[in-house]
Coordinates of N, CA, C and O in Angstrom, one line a residue:
Y1 N -30.8 -4.5 -1.0 CA -31.0 -5.0 -2.1 C -31.3 -6.7 -2.2 O -32.3 -6.8 -3.0
V2 N -30.6 -7.3 -1.2 CA -30.8 -8.5 -0.8 C -31.9 -8.9 -0.6 O -32.8 -10.0 -1.0
D3 N -32.5 -8.3 0.5 CA -33.8 -8.4 0.8 C -35.0 -8.2 -0.1 O -35.8 -9.0 -0.2
M4 N -34.7 -7.3 -0.9 CA -35.6 -7.1 -2.0 C -35.4 -8.5 -3.1 O -36.7 -9.0 -3.6
V5 N -34.6 -9.0 -3.5 CA -34.4 -10.2 -4.5 C -34.8 -11.3 -3.8 O -35.6 -12.0 -4.3
L6 N -34.9 -11.7 -2.1 CA -35.6 -12.8 -1.8 C -37.1 -12.3 -1.7 O -37.5 -13.3 -1.9
Q7 N -37.7 -11.2 -1.4 CA -39.0 -11.3 -1.5 C -39.6 -11.6 -3.1 O -40.3 -11.8 -3.0
Y8 N -38.9 -10.9 -4.0 CA -39.1 -11.2 -5.4 C -39.3 -12.6 -5.6 O -40.1 -13.2 -6.2
I9 N -38.3 -13.3 -5.3 CA -38.3 -14.9 -5.4 C -39.6 -15.4 -4.5 O -40.1 -16.4 -4.9
R10 N -39.7 -14.9 -3.4 CA -41.0 -15.6 -2.5 C -42.1 -15.2 -3.3 O -43.1 -16.1 -3.2
L11 N -42.3 -14.0 -3.6 CA -43.7 -13.4 -4.6 C -44.0 -14.6 -5.5 O -45.0 -14.7 -6.0
G12 N -42.7 -14.9 -6.5 CA -43.1 -15.8 -7.8 C -43.1 -17.1 -7.3 O -43.6 -18.1 -7.9
S13 N -42.9 -17.5 -6.0 CA -42.9 -18.8 -5.5 C -44.2 -19.8 -5.5 O -45.2 -18.9 -5.4
E14 N -44.4 -20.7 -6.0 CA -45.6 -21.5 -6.0 C -46.1 -21.8 -4.5 O -47.4 -21.9 -4.2
T15 N -45.2 -21.9 -3.6 CA -45.6 -22.2 -2.3 C -46.4 -20.8 -1.5 O -46.2 -20.2 -2.0
N16 N -47.3 -21.3 -0.5 CA -48.1 -20.0 -0.1 C -47.6 -19.8 1.4 O -47.4 -20.7 2.4
D17 N -46.8 -18.5 1.5 CA -46.2 -18.3 2.7 C -47.1 -17.2 3.5 O -46.5 -16.8 4.5
L18 N -48.1 -17.1 3.0 CA -49.3 -16.1 3.7 C -49.8 -16.7 5.0 O -50.3 -17.8 5.3
V19 N -49.5 -15.7 5.7 CA -50.4 -16.2 7.4 C -51.5 -14.9 7.4 O -50.9 -13.8 7.8
I20 N -52.5 -15.1 7.3 CA -53.5 -14.2 7.2 C -54.2 -14.1 8.7 O -54.8 -15.3 9.2
R21 N -54.4 -12.9 9.2 CA -55.0 -12.9 10.1 C -55.5 -11.3 10.4 O -54.8 -10.5 9.6
E22 N -56.3 -11.0 11.4 CA -56.6 -9.5 11.9 C -55.4 -8.7 12.7 O -54.8 -9.5 13.6
Y23 N -55.0 -7.6 12.0 CA -54.3 -6.9 12.7 C -54.5 -5.5 13.1 O -55.6 -5.2 12.3
K24 N -54.3 -5.0 14.0 CA -54.6 -3.0 14.1 C -53.7 -2.6 13.1 O -52.3 -2.7 13.4
L25 N -54.1 -1.6 12.3 CA -53.5 -1.0 11.1 C -52.5 0.0 11.9 O -51.2 0.3 11.3
D26 N -52.8 0.6 13.0 CA -51.8 1.3 13.5 C -50.6 1.0 13.9 O -49.6 1.2 13.7
E27 N -50.8 -0.4 14.4 CA -49.6 -1.1 14.8 C -48.7 -1.5 13.3 O -47.5 -1.2 13.7
L28 N -49.3 -1.9 12.6 CA -48.2 -2.1 11.3 C -47.7 -0.9 10.8 O -46.4 -0.9 10.6
I29 N -48.4 0.1 10.8 CA -47.9 1.3 10.2 C -46.8 1.9 11.4 O -45.7 2.3 10.7
R30 N -47.0 1.9 12.9 CA -45.9 2.2 13.8 C -44.7 1.7 13.6 O -43.4 2.1 13.4
E31 N -44.9 0.2 13.2 CA -43.6 -1.0 13.1 C -42.7 -0.1 12.0 O -41.6 -0.2 11.9
S32 N -43.5 0.0 10.8 CA -42.6 0.5 9.6 C -42.1 1.8 9.6 O -41.1 2.1 9.3
V33 N -42.8 3.1 10.3 CA -42.4 4.2 10.7 C -41.3 3.8 11.6 O -40.2 4.7 11.2
R34 N -41.3 3.4 12.4 CA -40.2 3.0 13.3 C -38.9 2.5 12.7 O -37.7 3.3 13.1
K35 N -39.0 1.8 11.7 CA -37.9 1.0 11.2 C -37.2 2.3 9.9 O -36.0 2.3 10.0
Y36 N -37.9 3.5 9.9 CA -37.3 4.6 9.0 C -37.2 5.9 10.1 O -36.8 6.9 9.4
A37 N -37.3 5.7 11.3 CA -37.2 7.0 12.2 C -35.9 7.5 12.2 O -35.8 8.8 12.0
Q38 N -34.9 6.9 12.1 CA -33.3 7.7 11.9 C -33.2 8.4 10.5 O -32.5 9.3 10.5
Q39 N -33.8 8.0 9.4 CA -33.8 8.6 8.3 C -34.7 9.7 8.4 O -34.3 10.6 7.5
F40 N -36.0 9.6 8.8 CA -36.7 10.9 9.0 C -36.1 11.9 9.8 O -35.9 13.0 9.4
V41 N -35.2 11.7 10.8 CA -34.5 12.5 11.7 C -33.3 13.3 10.8 O -33.1 14.4 10.9
Y42 N -32.5 12.2 10.0 CA -31.5 12.5 9.4 C -31.7 13.6 8.3 O -31.0 14.4 8.1
R43 N -33.0 13.5 7.7 CA -33.2 14.2 6.3 C -33.9 15.5 7.1 O -34.4 16.1 6.0
K44 N -33.9 15.3 8.6 CA -35.2 16.4 8.7 C -36.4 16.5 8.4 O -37.0 17.8 7.9
L45 N -36.9 15.4 8.0 CA -38.4 15.1 7.2 C -39.3 15.4 8.4 O -39.3 14.5 9.6
K46 N -40.4 16.0 8.3 CA -41.6 16.1 9.1 C -42.3 14.8 8.7 O -42.8 14.4 7.8
L47 N -43.2 14.3 9.7 CA -44.0 13.1 9.7 C -45.3 13.6 10.1 O -45.4 13.7 11.6
N48 N -46.2 13.3 9.5 CA -47.9 13.6 9.9 C -48.4 12.5 9.9 O -48.4 11.7 8.9
Y49 N -48.9 12.0 11.1 CA -49.7 10.7 11.1 C -50.8 10.8 11.9 O -50.9 11.0 13.1
E50 N -52.1 10.1 11.3 CA -53.3 10.5 11.9 C -53.4 9.0 12.3 O -54.2 7.9 11.6
P51 N -53.3 8.7 13.6 CA -53.7 7.3 14.3 C -55.1 6.9 13.6 O -56.0 7.6 13.8
T52 N -55.6 5.7 13.5 CA -57.0 5.1 13.3 C -57.2 3.8 14.0 O -56.2 3.2 14.7
N53 N -58.4 3.8 14.0 CA -58.7 2.3 15.2 C -59.2 1.3 14.4 O -59.5 -0.1 14.5
L54 N -58.8 1.3 12.8 CA -58.9 0.4 11.7 C -58.3 -1.2 12.2 O -57.2 -0.9 12.3
K55 N -59.2 -2.1 11.7 CA -58.4 -3.3 11.9 C -58.3 -4.0 10.4 O -59.7 -3.9 9.8
I56 N -57.4 -4.6 10.2 CA -57.5 -5.1 8.7 C -57.5 -6.7 8.7 O -56.4 -7.3 9.6
V57 N -57.6 -7.3 7.9 CA -57.1 -8.8 7.5 C -56.4 -9.0 6.6 O -56.3 -8.7 5.5
T58 N -55.1 -9.3 6.9 CA -54.1 -9.2 6.3 C -52.9 -10.4 6.4 O -52.8 -10.9 7.5
D59 N -52.0 -10.4 5.7 CA -50.3 -10.9 6.0 C -49.5 -9.9 6.9 O -49.1 -9.1 6.1
R60 N -49.0 -9.9 7.7 CA -48.2 -9.1 8.2 C -47.1 -8.5 7.6 O -46.7 -7.8 7.4
K61 N -46.3 -10.0 7.4 CA -45.0 -9.6 6.4 C -45.2 -8.7 5.3 O -44.5 -8.0 4.6
W62 N -46.3 -9.4 4.3 CA -46.1 -8.7 2.8 C -46.9 -7.1 2.8 O -46.5 -6.3 2.2
F63 N -47.9 -7.1 3.9 CA -48.5 -5.8 4.2 C -47.3 -4.7 4.7 O -47.1 -4.1 4.1
S64 N -46.3 -5.4 5.3 CA -45.4 -4.4 6.0 C -44.4 -4.2 5.0 O -43.7 -3.0 4.5
C65 N -44.0 -5.1 3.9 CA -43.1 -5.0 2.8 C -43.9 -3.7 1.9 O -42.9 -3.1 1.3
I66 N -45.0 -3.5 1.8 CA -45.9 -2.6 1.1 C -45.3 -1.2 1.7 O -45.0 -0.3 0.8
L67 N -46.0 -1.5 3.0 CA -45.8 0.0 3.6 C -44.2 0.4 3.6 O -43.7 1.8 3.5
E68 N -43.4 -0.6 4.1 CA -41.8 0.0 4.0 C -41.3 0.5 2.7 O -40.5 1.4 2.8
Q69 N -41.7 0.1 1.7 CA -41.0 0.3 0.2 C -41.8 1.7 0.2 O -41.0 2.6 -0.4
I70 N -43.2 2.0 0.4 CA -43.5 3.2 -0.1 C -43.0 4.4 0.6 O -42.4 5.2 0.2
L71 N -42.8 3.8 2.0 CA -42.1 4.9 3.4 C -40.6 5.2 2.3 O -40.1 6.2 2.5
S72 N -40.0 3.9 2.2 CA -38.6 4.2 1.8 C -38.4 5.1 0.3 O -37.5 6.2 0.5
N73 N -39.1 4.9 -0.2 CA -39.5 6.0 -1.6 C -39.8 7.4 -1.2 O -39.1 8.3 -1.7
A74 N -40.7 7.4 -0.4 CA -41.0 8.9 0.2 C -39.9 9.5 0.8 O -39.5 10.7 0.3
I75 N -39.4 8.7 1.4 CA -37.9 9.5 2.0 C -37.0 9.6 1.1 O -36.0 10.7 1.1
K76 N -36.6 8.8 0.1 CA -35.5 8.9 -0.8 C -35.7 10.1 -1.9 O -34.8 10.8 -2.2
Y77 N -37.0 10.3 -2.3 CA -37.5 11.2 -3.1 C -37.8 12.5 -2.8 O -38.4 13.5 -3.3
T78 N -37.8 12.8 -1.2 CA -38.3 14.2 -0.3 C -36.8 14.6 0.1 O -36.5 14.1 1.3
P79 N -36.2 15.5 -0.6 CA -35.0 16.3 0.0 C -35.6 17.2 1.2 O -34.7 17.2 2.0
Q80 N -36.6 17.5 1.4 CA -37.1 18.4 2.6 C -38.6 18.2 2.7 O -39.2 18.2 1.4
G81 N -39.0 18.3 3.3 CA -40.5 18.6 3.9 C -41.3 17.5 4.6 O -40.6 17.3 5.3
T82 N -42.2 17.0 4.2 CA -43.3 16.1 5.0 C -43.7 14.7 4.3 O -43.8 14.9 3.0
V83 N -43.8 14.2 4.9 CA -44.4 12.5 4.7 C -45.8 12.5 5.6 O -45.6 12.6 6.8
S84 N -47.0 12.2 4.9 CA -48.0 12.1 5.5 C -48.9 10.8 5.5 O -48.7 10.1 4.3
I85 N -49.1 10.1 6.5 CA -50.0 9.0 6.7 C -51.2 9.2 7.0 O -51.6 9.7 8.4
S86 N -52.3 8.7 6.5 CA -53.9 8.9 6.9 C -54.6 7.7 6.3 O -54.3 7.2 5.2
V87 N -55.7 7.6 7.0 CA -56.9 6.6 6.3 C -58.0 7.4 6.3 O -58.7 8.0 7.3
S88 N -58.6 7.2 5.3 CA -60.0 7.8 5.1 C -61.3 7.0 5.5 O -60.9 5.9 6.1
D89 N -62.3 7.8 5.9 CA -63.3 7.0 6.2 C -63.8 5.5 5.6 O -64.6 4.7 6.1
D90 N -63.5 5.9 4.3 CA -63.8 4.6 3.7 C -62.6 3.5 3.4 O -62.5 2.8 2.3
A91 N -61.9 3.4 4.5 CA -60.8 2.7 4.5 C -59.3 2.7 3.4 O -59.1 1.4 3.0
V92 N -59.2 3.8 2.8 CA -58.3 4.0 2.4 C -56.9 4.5 2.9 O -56.8 5.7 3.4
L93 N -55.9 3.7 2.9 CA -54.6 4.4 3.5 C -53.7 5.1 2.6 O -53.8 4.8 1.4
S94 N -53.5 6.3 3.1 CA -52.6 7.3 1.6 C -51.3 7.6 2.6 O -51.6 7.9 3.7
I95 N -50.3 7.4 1.9 CA -48.9 7.8 2.3 C -48.6 8.7 1.2 O -48.6 8.6 0.1
A96 N -48.2 10.3 1.5 CA -48.1 11.2 0.7 C -47.0 11.9 1.2 O -46.5 11.9 2.2
D97 N -46.5 12.5 0.1 CA -44.9 13.0 0.2 C -44.8 14.4 -0.4 O -45.6 14.7 -1.2
T98 N -44.0 15.4 0.2 CA -43.7 16.7 -0.6 C -42.6 16.7 -1.5 O -42.0 17.8 -1.6
G99 N -42.2 15.6 -2.1 CA -41.0 15.3 -2.7 C -40.7 15.9 -4.4 O -41.8 16.6 -4.6
I100 N -40.0 15.1 -4.9 CA -40.1 15.9 -6.4 C -40.9 15.1 -6.8 O -41.0 15.7 -8.3
G101 N -41.7 14.4 -6.7 CA -43.0 13.7 -7.7 C -42.2 13.2 -8.9 O -41.4 12.8 -9.0
I102 N -43.4 12.3 -9.6 CA -43.3 11.7 -11.0 C -43.8 12.2 -12.1 O -44.7 12.6 -11.8
A103 N -43.2 12.2 -12.9 CA -43.5 12.7 -14.3 C -44.6 12.1 -14.6 O -44.6 10.6 -14.6
A104 N -45.8 12.7 -15.2 CA -47.0 12.1 -15.6 C -46.6 10.9 -16.6 O -47.4 9.8 -16.7
E105 N -45.8 11.2 -17.6 CA -45.2 10.0 -18.4 C -45.0 8.9 -18.0 O -44.9 7.8 -18.5
D106 N -44.4 9.0 -16.7 CA -43.7 8.0 -15.9 C -44.8 7.0 -15.1 O -44.7 5.7 -14.7
L107 N -45.8 7.9 -14.7 CA -46.7 7.4 -13.3 C -47.5 6.0 -14.2 O -47.5 5.0 -13.0
P108 N -48.1 5.9 -15.1 CA -48.7 4.6 -15.6 C -47.8 3.5 -15.7 O -47.8 2.2 -15.6
R109 N -46.3 3.8 -15.3 CA -45.5 2.5 -15.6 C -44.9 2.1 -13.9 O -44.1 1.4 -13.9
I110 N -45.1 3.2 -13.2 CA -44.2 2.8 -11.9 C -44.3 1.4 -11.2 O -43.5 0.9 -10.5
F111 N -45.3 0.9 -11.5 CA -45.6 -0.9 -10.9 C -44.8 -2.0 -11.7 O -45.1 -2.8 -11.7
D112 N -44.5 -1.2 -13.2 CA -44.2 -2.4 -14.0 C -42.4 -2.9 -13.6 O -41.5 -2.2 -13.1
K113 N -42.3 -4.2 -13.9 CA -40.7 -4.9 -13.5 C -39.8 -4.0 -13.9 O -39.9 -4.0 -15.4
G114 N -38.8 -3.4 -13.3 CA -37.6 -3.0 -13.9 C -37.8 -1.5 -14.3 O -36.7 -0.8 -14.6
Y115 N -38.9 -1.2 -14.1 CA -38.8 0.4 -14.6 C -38.5 1.3 -13.6 O -39.0 1.0 -12.7
T116 N -37.8 2.2 -13.8 CA -37.1 3.1 -12.8 C -37.4 4.6 -13.3 O -37.6 5.3 -12.3
G117 N -38.0 4.9 -14.4 CA -38.5 6.3 -14.8 C -37.2 7.3 -14.7 O -36.2 6.9 -14.5
N118 N -37.8 8.4 -15.1 CA -37.0 9.6 -15.1 C -36.1 9.9 -13.8 O -34.9 9.9 -13.6
N119 N -36.9 9.8 -12.7 CA -36.5 10.2 -11.4 C -35.3 8.8 -11.2 O -34.1 8.9 -10.3
G120 N -35.4 7.7 -11.7 CA -34.4 6.6 -11.3 C -33.1 6.7 -12.0 O -32.2 6.2 -11.5
R121 N -33.4 7.6 -13.3 CA -32.2 7.7 -13.8 C -31.6 8.9 -13.4 O -30.1 9.0 -13.9
L122 N -31.7 9.4 -12.6 CA -31.1 10.9 -12.0 C -30.5 10.6 -10.9 O -30.2 11.7 -10.2
G123 N -29.7 9.9 -10.8 CA -28.3 9.6 -9.7 C -29.2 8.9 -8.4 O -28.3 8.7 -7.6
H124 N -30.3 8.5 -8.4 CA -30.9 7.9 -7.2 C -30.5 6.5 -7.5 O -30.8 6.1 -8.7
K125 N -30.1 5.8 -6.5 CA -30.3 4.0 -6.8 C -31.8 3.6 -7.0 O -32.4 3.8 -6.0
S126 N -32.0 3.2 -8.0 CA -33.4 2.7 -8.2 C -33.2 1.4 -8.8 O -32.5 1.1 -9.8
S127 N -33.7 0.3 -8.4 CA -33.6 -1.2 -9.0 C -35.0 -1.3 -10.1 O -34.7 -2.2 -11.2
G128 N -35.9 -0.5 -10.1 CA -37.1 -0.8 -10.8 C -37.8 -2.0 -10.0 O -38.8 -2.4 -10.7
L129 N -37.5 -2.6 -8.9 CA -38.0 -3.6 -8.5 C -39.0 -3.2 -7.1 O -40.1 -4.2 -6.9
G130 N -38.8 -2.5 -6.6 CA -39.5 -1.9 -5.3 C -40.9 -2.0 -5.5 O -41.8 -2.7 -4.8
L131 N -41.4 -0.9 -6.5 CA -42.8 -0.8 -6.6 C -43.5 -1.8 -7.2 O -44.5 -2.2 -7.2
Y132 N -43.0 -2.5 -8.2 CA -43.2 -4.0 -8.8 C -43.7 -4.7 -7.5 O -44.8 -5.3 -7.8
L133 N -42.6 -5.1 -6.8 CA -43.0 -5.9 -5.6 C -44.0 -5.6 -4.7 O -44.8 -6.5 -4.2
C134 N -44.1 -4.2 -4.6 CA -45.5 -3.6 -3.7 C -46.5 -4.1 -4.4 O -47.9 -4.4 -3.8
K135 N -46.6 -3.6 -5.9 CA -48.1 -4.3 -6.5 C -48.2 -5.6 -6.5 O -49.3 -6.3 -6.3
K136 N -47.1 -6.6 -6.6 CA -47.7 -8.1 -6.7 C -48.3 -8.5 -5.4 O -49.0 -9.3 -5.3
A137 N -47.2 -7.6 -4.2 CA -48.1 -8.2 -2.8 C -49.1 -7.7 -2.6 O -50.3 -8.7 -2.1
A138 N -49.5 -6.5 -2.9 CA -51.1 -5.9 -2.9 C -52.0 -7.0 -3.6 O -52.9 -6.9 -3.2
D139 N -51.6 -7.2 -4.8 CA -52.3 -8.1 -5.6 C -52.4 -9.2 -4.9 O -53.7 -9.8 -4.7
K140 N -51.4 -10.3 -4.1 CA -52.0 -11.4 -3.6 C -52.6 -11.0 -2.5 O -53.5 -11.8 -1.6
L141 N -52.3 -9.8 -1.6 CA -53.5 -9.3 -0.6 C -54.9 -9.0 -0.8 O -55.4 -8.5 0.1
S142 N -55.0 -8.8 -2.3 CA -56.3 -8.3 -2.5 C -56.4 -6.7 -2.1 O -57.7 -6.3 -2.0
I143 N -55.3 -6.2 -2.1 CA -55.2 -4.7 -2.0 C -55.2 -3.8 -3.2 O -54.4 -4.3 -3.8
K144 N -55.8 -3.0 -3.6 CA -55.8 -2.1 -4.8 C -54.9 -0.8 -4.2 O -55.2 -0.3 -3.6
I145 N -53.8 -1.1 -5.1 CA -52.6 0.0 -4.6 C -52.7 1.0 -6.0 O -52.5 0.5 -7.4
S146 N -52.6 2.2 -5.9 CA -52.7 3.3 -7.1 C -51.8 4.5 -6.4 O -51.2 4.6 -5.3
A147 N -51.3 5.5 -7.6 CA -50.5 6.6 -7.2 C -51.1 7.8 -8.0 O -51.6 7.5 -9.2
E148 N -50.9 9.0 -7.3 CA -50.9 10.4 -8.2 C -50.0 11.2 -7.6 O -49.3 11.0 -6.8
S149 N -49.4 11.9 -8.5 CA -48.2 12.8 -8.7 C -48.2 14.0 -9.3 O -48.8 14.1 -10.3
T150 N -47.7 14.8 -8.9 CA -47.4 16.3 -9.7 C -45.6 16.4 -9.2 O -45.4 16.6 -8.3
P151 N -45.2 16.6 -10.4 CA -43.8 16.8 -10.3 C -43.6 18.2 -9.7 O -44.3 19.1 -9.6
G152 N -42.4 18.1 -9.1 CA -42.1 19.3 -7.9 C -43.0 19.6 -6.7 O -42.6 20.4 -5.9
E153 N -44.1 19.0 -6.4 CA -45.2 19.1 -5.5 C -45.0 17.5 -4.7 O -45.5 17.6 -3.3
G154 N -44.8 16.6 -5.2 CA -45.1 15.3 -4.3 C -45.9 14.2 -4.9 O -46.5 14.4 -5.9
T155 N -46.0 13.2 -4.2 CA -46.4 12.0 -4.7 C -47.3 11.3 -3.5 O -46.9 11.5 -2.5
T156 N -48.5 10.7 -3.9 CA -49.2 10.3 -2.7 C -49.6 8.9 -3.5 O -50.0 8.7 -4.5
F157 N -49.5 8.0 -2.5 CA -49.6 6.6 -2.5 C -51.3 6.1 -2.1 O -51.3 6.7 -0.8
F158 N -52.0 5.6 -2.8 CA -53.3 5.0 -2.1 C -53.4 3.4 -1.9 O -53.0 2.9 -2.9
M159 N -53.9 3.0 -0.7 CA -53.9 1.6 -0.7 C -55.4 1.3 0.0 O -55.9 1.8 1.1
N160 N -56.2 0.7 -1.0 CA -57.7 0.4 -0.5 C -57.8 -1.0 0.2 O -57.5 -1.6 -0.3
L161 N -58.1 -0.6 1.6 CA -57.9 -2.0 2.5 C -59.7 -2.3 2.5 O -59.5 -3.2 3.3
R162 N -60.4 -2.0 1.6 CA -61.8 -2.4 1.8 C -61.5 -3.9 1.1 O -61.6 -3.8 -0.2
Q163 N -61.4 -5.1 1.9 CA -61.0 -6.3 1.3 C -62.4 -7.1 1.1 O -62.9 -7.3 2.1
K164 N -62.5 -7.9 0.1 CA -63.8 -8.9 -0.3 C -62.8 -10.5 -0.1 O -63.4 -11.2 0.6
K165 N -61.9 -10.5 -0.7 CA -61.4 -11.6 -0.6 C -59.6 -11.9 -0.8 O -59.1 -10.8 -1.5
I166 N -59.2 -12.5 0.1 CA -57.5 -12.7 -0.2 C -57.0 -13.7 -1.2 O -57.8 -14.7 -0.9
N167 N -56.4 -13.2 -2.2 CA -56.0 -14.0 -3.2 C -55.0 -15.1 -2.6 O -53.5 -14.7 -2.5
N168 N -55.2 -16.1 -2.4 CA -54.3 -17.2 -1.4 C -53.9 -18.0 -2.4 O -53.8 -19.5 -2.2
E169 N -53.5 -17.8 -3.7 CA -52.7 -18.8 -4.5 C -51.6 -19.1 -4.3 O -50.6 -18.6 -3.7

């Protein structure tokens, strides 16, 4: 949570700490997956990952922040099953889980500051800041982020990586 608070402060800062350059998407994904490898094993979750040759222009730290938060949530809310990562031909990164899903009434507000939804109130440790930070970082990187979910079946997050302009405010 300390790291999340620091990220929150940095995102709201007027100073620009973006370091924009080209990265291999596979490298960024693998780094984030490695960070959670122990949790995948401990929870006996299967990881499906389809490597890609896509290169993206982004900030490594903030892009990894987004990936790691989505992976963390997928692990937290998937008691058993699978987390799948893939990239479509039109450069949309998908991270899908077979977890508990998000209620339809909560889905429109998951990126709102402080919103925990029904799942966050059911005994899961939730601050309501993780997905808010994802959205703020994605906006800063000009990445469109969205989610679809079916309660009891799982959630899929989408990151459109077809970028036109980095918001370098």
